[in-house]
Coordinates of C-alpha atoms in Angstrom, one line a residue:
X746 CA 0.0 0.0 0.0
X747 CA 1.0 3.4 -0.6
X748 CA 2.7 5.6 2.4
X749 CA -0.4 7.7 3.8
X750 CA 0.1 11.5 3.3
X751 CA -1.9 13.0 6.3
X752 CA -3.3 16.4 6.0
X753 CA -1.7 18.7 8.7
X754 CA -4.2 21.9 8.3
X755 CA -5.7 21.5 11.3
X756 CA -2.2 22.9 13.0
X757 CA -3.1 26.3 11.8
X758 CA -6.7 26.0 13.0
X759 CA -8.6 27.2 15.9
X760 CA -9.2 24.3 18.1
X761 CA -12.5 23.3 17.5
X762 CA -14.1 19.3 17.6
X763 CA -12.1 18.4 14.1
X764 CA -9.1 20.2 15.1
X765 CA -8.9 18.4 18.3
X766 CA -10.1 14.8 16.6
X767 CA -7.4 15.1 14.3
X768 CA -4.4 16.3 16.7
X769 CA -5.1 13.5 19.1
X770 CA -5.4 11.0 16.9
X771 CA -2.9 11.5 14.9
X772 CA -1.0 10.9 18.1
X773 CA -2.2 8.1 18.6
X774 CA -1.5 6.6 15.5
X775 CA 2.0 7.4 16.1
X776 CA 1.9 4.6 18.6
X777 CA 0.5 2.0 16.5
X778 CA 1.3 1.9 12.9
X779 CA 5.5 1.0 11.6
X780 CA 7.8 3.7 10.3
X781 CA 8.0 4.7 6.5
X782 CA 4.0 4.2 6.3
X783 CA 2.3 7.3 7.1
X784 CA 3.8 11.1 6.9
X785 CA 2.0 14.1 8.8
X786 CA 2.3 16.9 6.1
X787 CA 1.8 20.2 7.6
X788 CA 1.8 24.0 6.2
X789 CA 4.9 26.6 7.1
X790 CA 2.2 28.1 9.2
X791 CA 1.8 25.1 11.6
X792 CA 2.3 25.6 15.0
X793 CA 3.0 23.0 18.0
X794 CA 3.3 20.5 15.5
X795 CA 4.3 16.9 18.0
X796 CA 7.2 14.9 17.9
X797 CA 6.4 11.9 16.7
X798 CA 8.4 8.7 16.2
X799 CA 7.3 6.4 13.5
X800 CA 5.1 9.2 11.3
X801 CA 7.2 11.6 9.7
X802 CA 6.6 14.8 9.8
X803 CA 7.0 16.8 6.0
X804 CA 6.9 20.4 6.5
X805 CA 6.3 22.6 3.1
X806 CA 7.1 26.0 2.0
X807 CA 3.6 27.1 1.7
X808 CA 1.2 28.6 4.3
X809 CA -2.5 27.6 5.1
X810 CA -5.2 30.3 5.4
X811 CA -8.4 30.7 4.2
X812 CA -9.4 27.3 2.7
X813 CA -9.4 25.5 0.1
X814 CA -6.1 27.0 -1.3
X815 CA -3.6 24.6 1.1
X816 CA -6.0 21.1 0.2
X817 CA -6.7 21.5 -3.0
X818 CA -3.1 23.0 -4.4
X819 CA -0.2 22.1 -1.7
X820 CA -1.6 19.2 0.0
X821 CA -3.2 18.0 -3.2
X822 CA 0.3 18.1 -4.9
X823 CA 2.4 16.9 -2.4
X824 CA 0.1 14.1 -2.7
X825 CA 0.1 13.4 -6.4
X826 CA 4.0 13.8 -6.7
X827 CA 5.0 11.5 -4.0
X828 CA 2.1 8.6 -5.1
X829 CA 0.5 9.3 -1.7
X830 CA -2.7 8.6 -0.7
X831 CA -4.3 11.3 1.6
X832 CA -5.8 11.2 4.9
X833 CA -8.2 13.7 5.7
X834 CA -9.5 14.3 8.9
X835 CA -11.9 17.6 8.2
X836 CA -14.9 16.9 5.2
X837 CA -12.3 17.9 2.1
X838 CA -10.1 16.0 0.3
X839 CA -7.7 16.3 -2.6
X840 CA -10.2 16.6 -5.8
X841 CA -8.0 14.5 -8.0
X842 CA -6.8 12.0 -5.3
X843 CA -9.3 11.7 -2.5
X844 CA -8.0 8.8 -0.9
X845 CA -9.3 7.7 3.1
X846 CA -11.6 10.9 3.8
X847 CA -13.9 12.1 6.8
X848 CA -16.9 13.4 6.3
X849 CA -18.3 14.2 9.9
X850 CA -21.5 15.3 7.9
X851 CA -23.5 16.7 5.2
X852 CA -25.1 20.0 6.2
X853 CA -24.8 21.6 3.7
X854 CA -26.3 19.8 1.4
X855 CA -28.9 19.1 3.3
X856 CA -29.5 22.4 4.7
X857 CA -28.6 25.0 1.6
X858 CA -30.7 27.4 2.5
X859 CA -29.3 28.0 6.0
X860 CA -26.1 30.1 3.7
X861 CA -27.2 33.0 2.7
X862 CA -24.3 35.5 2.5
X863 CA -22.2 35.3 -1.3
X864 CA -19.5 33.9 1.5
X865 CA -21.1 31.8 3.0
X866 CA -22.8 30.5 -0.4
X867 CA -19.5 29.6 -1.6
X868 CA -18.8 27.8 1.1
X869 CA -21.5 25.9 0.8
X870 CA -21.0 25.1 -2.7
X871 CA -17.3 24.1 -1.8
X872 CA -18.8 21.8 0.7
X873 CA -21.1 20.2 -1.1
X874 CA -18.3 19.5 -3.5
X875 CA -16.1 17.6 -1.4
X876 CA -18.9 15.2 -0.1
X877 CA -19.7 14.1 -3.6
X878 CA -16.2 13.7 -4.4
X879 CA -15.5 11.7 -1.1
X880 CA -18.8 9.6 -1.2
X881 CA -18.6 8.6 -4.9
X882 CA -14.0 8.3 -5.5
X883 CA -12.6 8.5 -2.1
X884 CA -10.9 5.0 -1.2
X885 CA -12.8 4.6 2.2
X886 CA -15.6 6.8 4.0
X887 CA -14.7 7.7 8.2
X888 CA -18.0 9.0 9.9
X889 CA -18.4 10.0 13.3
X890 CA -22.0 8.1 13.6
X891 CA -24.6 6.2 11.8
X892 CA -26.6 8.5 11.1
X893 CA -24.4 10.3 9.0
X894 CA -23.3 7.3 7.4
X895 CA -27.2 6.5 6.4
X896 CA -27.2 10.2 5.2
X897 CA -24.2 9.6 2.8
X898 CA -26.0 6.7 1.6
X899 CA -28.9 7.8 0.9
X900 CA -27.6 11.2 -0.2
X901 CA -24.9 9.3 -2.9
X902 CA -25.6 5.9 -2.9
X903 CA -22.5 5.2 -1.8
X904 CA -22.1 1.3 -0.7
X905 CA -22.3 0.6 3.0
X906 CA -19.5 -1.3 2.8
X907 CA -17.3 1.4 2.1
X908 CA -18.1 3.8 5.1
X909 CA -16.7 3.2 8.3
X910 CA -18.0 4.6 11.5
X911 CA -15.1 5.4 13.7
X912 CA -16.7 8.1 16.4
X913 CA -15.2 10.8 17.8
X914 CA -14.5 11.2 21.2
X915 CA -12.8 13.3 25.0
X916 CA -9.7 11.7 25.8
X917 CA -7.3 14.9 26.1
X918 CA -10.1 17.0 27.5
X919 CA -10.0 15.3 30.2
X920 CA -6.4 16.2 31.1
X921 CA -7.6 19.8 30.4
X922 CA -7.3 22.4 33.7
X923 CA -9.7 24.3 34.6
X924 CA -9.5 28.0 34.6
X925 CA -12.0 29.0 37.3
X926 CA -11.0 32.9 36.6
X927 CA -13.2 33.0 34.2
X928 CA -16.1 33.3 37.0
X929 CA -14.1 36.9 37.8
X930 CA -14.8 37.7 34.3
X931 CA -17.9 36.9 34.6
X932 CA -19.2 37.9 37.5
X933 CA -23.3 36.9 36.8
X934 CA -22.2 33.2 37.0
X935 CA -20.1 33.2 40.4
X936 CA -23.0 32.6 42.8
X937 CA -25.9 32.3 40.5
X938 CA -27.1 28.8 39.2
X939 CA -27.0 28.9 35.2
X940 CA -27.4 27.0 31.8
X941 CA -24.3 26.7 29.6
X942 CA -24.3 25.9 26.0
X943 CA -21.4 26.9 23.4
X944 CA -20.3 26.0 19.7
X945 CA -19.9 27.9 16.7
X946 CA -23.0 30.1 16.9
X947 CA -24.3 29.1 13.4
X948 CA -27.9 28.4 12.5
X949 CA -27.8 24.7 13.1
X950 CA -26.9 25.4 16.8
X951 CA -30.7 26.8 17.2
X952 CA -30.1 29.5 19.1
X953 CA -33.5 30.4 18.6
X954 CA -34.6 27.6 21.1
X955 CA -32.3 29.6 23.6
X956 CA -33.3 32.8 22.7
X957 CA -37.1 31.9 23.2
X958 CA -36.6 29.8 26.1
X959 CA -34.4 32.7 27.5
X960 CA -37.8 34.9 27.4
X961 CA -40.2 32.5 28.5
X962 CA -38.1 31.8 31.9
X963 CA -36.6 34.9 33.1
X964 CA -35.7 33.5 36.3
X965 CA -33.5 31.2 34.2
X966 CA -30.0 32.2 33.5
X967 CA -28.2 31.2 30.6
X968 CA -24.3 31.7 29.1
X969 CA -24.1 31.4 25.8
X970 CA -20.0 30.6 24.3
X971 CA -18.9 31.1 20.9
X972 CA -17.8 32.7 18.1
X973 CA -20.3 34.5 16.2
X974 CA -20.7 33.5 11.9
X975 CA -21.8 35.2 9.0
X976 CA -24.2 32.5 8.7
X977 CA -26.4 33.3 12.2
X978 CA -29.7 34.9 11.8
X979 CA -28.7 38.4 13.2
X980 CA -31.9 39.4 15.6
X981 CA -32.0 35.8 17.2
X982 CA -27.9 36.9 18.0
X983 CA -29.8 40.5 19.1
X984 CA -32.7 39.1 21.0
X985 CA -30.3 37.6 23.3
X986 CA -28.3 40.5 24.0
X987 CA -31.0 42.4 24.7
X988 CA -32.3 39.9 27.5
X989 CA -31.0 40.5 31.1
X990 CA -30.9 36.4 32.0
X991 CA -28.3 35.9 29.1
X992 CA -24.8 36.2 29.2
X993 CA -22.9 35.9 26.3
X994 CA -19.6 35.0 26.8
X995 CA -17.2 35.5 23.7
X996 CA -14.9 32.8 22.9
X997 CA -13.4 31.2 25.7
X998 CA -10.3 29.0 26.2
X999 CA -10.5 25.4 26.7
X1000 CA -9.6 25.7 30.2
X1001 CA -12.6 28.6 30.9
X1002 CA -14.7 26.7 29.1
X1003 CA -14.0 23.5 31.5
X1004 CA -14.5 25.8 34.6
X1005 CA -18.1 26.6 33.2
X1006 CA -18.9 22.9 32.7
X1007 CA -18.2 21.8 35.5
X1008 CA -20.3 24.7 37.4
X1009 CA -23.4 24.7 35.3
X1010 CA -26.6 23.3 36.3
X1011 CA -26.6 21.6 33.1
X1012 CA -25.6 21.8 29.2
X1013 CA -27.9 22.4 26.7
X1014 CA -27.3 21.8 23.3
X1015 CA -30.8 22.1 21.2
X1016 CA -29.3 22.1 17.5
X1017 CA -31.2 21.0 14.7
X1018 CA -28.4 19.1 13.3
X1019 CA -25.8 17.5 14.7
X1020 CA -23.1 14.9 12.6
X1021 CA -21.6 13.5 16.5
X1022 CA -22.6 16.0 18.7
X1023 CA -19.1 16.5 20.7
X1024 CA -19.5 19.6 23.5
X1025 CA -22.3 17.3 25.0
X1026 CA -19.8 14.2 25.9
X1027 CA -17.4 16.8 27.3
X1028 CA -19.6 18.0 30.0
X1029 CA -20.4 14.3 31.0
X1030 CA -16.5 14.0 31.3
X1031 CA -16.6 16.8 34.0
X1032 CA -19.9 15.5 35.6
X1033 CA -22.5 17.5 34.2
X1034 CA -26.4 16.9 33.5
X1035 CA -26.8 17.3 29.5
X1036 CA -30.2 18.6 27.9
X1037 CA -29.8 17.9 24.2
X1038 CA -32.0 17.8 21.3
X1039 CA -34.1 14.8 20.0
X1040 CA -32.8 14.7 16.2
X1041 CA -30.2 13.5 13.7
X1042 CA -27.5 11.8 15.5
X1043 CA -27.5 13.2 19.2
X1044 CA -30.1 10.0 20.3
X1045 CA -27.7 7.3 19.1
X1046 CA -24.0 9.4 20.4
X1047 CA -26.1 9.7 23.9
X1048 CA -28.8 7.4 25.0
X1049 CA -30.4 6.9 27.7
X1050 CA -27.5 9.4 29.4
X1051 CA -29.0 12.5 28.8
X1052 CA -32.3 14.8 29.0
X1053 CA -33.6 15.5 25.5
X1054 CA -35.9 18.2 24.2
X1055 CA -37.7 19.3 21.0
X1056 CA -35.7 21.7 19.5
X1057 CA -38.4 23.5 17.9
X1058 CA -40.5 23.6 21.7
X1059 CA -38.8 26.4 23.9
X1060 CA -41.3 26.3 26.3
X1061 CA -39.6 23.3 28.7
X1062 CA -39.7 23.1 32.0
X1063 CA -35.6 22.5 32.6
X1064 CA -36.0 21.8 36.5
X1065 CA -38.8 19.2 36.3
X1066 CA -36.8 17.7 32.7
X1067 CA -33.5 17.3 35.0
X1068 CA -35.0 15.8 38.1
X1069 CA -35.6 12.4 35.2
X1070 CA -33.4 10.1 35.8
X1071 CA -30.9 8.6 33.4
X1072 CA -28.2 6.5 33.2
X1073 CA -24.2 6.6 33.8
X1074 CA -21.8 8.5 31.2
X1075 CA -19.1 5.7 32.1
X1076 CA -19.9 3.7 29.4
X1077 CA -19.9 6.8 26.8
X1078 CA -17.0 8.3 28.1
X1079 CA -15.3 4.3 27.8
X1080 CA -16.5 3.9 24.3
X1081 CA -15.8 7.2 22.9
X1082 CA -12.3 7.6 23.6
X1083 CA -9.9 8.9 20.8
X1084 CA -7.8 6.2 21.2
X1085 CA -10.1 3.8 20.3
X1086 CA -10.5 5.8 17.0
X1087 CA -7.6 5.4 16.1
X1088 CA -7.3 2.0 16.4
X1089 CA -10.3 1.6 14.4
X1090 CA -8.5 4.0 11.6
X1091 CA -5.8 1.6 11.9
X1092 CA -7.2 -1.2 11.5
X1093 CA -9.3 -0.3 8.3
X1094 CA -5.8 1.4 7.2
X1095 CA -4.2 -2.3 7.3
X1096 CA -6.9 -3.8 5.4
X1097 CA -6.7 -1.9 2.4
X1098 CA -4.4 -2.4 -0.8

């Protein structure tokens, strides 16, 4: 089989759910697969790139910034001229050479009409591009649940047998410090019970449901976390400002964002659409109650472990919904584990040709 040319992008990134995905497992690959097979190839730009001992690590001249320039024209290549075959960890691939591809899920074609900016249309279109190329020529199919693996099925009709779900999962998060300073920052949520929900504060996230909610209960208090995107519907972002029970917090570190987990009366997460569903499992690690919405993949990721609500119903009683009883978050938190997707990565990886 041909060495495995790893896409290093997500070293110039943010750290969001990918990012982290692909940083941690990519270490743990390190400790399973033999020298000379796979390389991590990362931009100029990359910063706190590992040491690792059996991938090698291919540094190029070129920078990554706004996508899909570094993919589609460095990466993509890199990848022809050294006969590689690509691993990506973020829904793109190489066009010409898609090779082993995730595609955590397909929201954008199955939610166009949530872009509505020339931006964020692009995007879209871009997106929507790399699914079909990965569903109908990549080489194998990661997902991070069924339910997005039915959705690429029934979307492209690609075989069954050619997508593997491999999870996602909170093993480094849960050697993540707390930074309780944030309470000074915040002063609202030092002695005050409160609701805590964060994520990229797109239109998928619902932030209606909080909003609404939010105005409904006023003796409620809610922090909201995240960065703001051209795609959010502008007065749901302005209906929350303007209520006195809702604090939003900006971005926050991972450390802040651990200190507000594990102080909250409970996580709520009400999106409409979710490929895994990963802020939810990170507030079981620290011991919290999660309220989550009933669709797409959030039923299967959580079970019987967490509260779930109608994400189109704001009008939810949250202290009678949390007094329901449900089961442990051991067995989550033992199943999705990052090292465990890796060894599932690795063990398709030694299958193929």
């Amino acid at each position: 089989m041909r060495t495995i040319a790893i896409n290093g992008e997500a070293w110039c990134h943010t750290l969001t759910g990918i990012e982290r995905l692909a940083i941690e497992v990519v270490q743990h690959l390190d400790r399973l697969v033999q020298p000379g097979t796979m390389e991590l190839v990362v931009p100029a730009n990359a910063k706190d790139v590992p040491a690792l001992s059996n991938i090698k690590t291919v540094r190029l001249k070129s920078e990554a910034h706004f996508f899909p320039r570094w993919t589609q024209l460095d990466f993509q290549l890199y990848v022809l001229t050294h006969r590689r075959m690509s691993l990506n960890f973020s829904n793109t691939c190489p066009f010409f050479a898609p090779g082993i591809e995730f595609i955590h899920d397909i929201y954008c074609a199955l939610y166009p009409e949530d872009f509505t900016s020339k931006r964020d249309k692009l995007i879209c279109l871009y997106s929507r591009m790399m699914y079909r190329a990965i569903a109908k020529r990549a080489k194998a199919v990661l997902t991070v649940s069924e339910y997005t693996k039915r959705t690429v099925m029934d979307r492209y009709h690609t075989p069954s047998d050619k997508i593997h779900v491999v999870y996602s999962g909170v093993t480094g998060y849960r050697d993540i410090q707390a930074d309780y300073s944030v309470l000074d920052r915040l002063p609202q949520l030092k002695d005050s019970p409160f609701y805590f929900t964060l994520g990229s504060l797109s239109r998928r996230k619902n932030l209606k449901w909080i909003a609404d909610h939010a105005a409904l209960y006023p003796d409620e208090l809610f922090a909201v976390s995240g960065k703001p995107l051209p795609s959010v519907v502008a007065p749901e972002l302005e209906k929350m400002k303007s209520l006195p029970n809702v604090i939003m917090t900006g971005y926050l570190n991972d450390g802040e964002v651990k200190a507000l987990l594990s102080r909250c009366r409970a996580f709520v997460l009400p999106s409409y659409f979710e490929g895994f569903g990963l802020p939810p499992l990170e507030a079981l690690s620290c011991g919290t109650q999660i309220v989550v919405s009933n669709r797409t993949s959030l039923p299967e990721i959580y079970g019987t472990a967490a509260h779930y609500i109608d994400p189109d119903r704001p009008d939810v009683d949250l202290d009678r919904l949390l007094e329901e009883e449900v089961s442990s978050p051991a067995p989550l938190l033992e199943k999705y584990d990052l090292s465990k997707t890796a060894e599932r990565i690795y063990a398709l990886i030694k299958t193929m040709k």
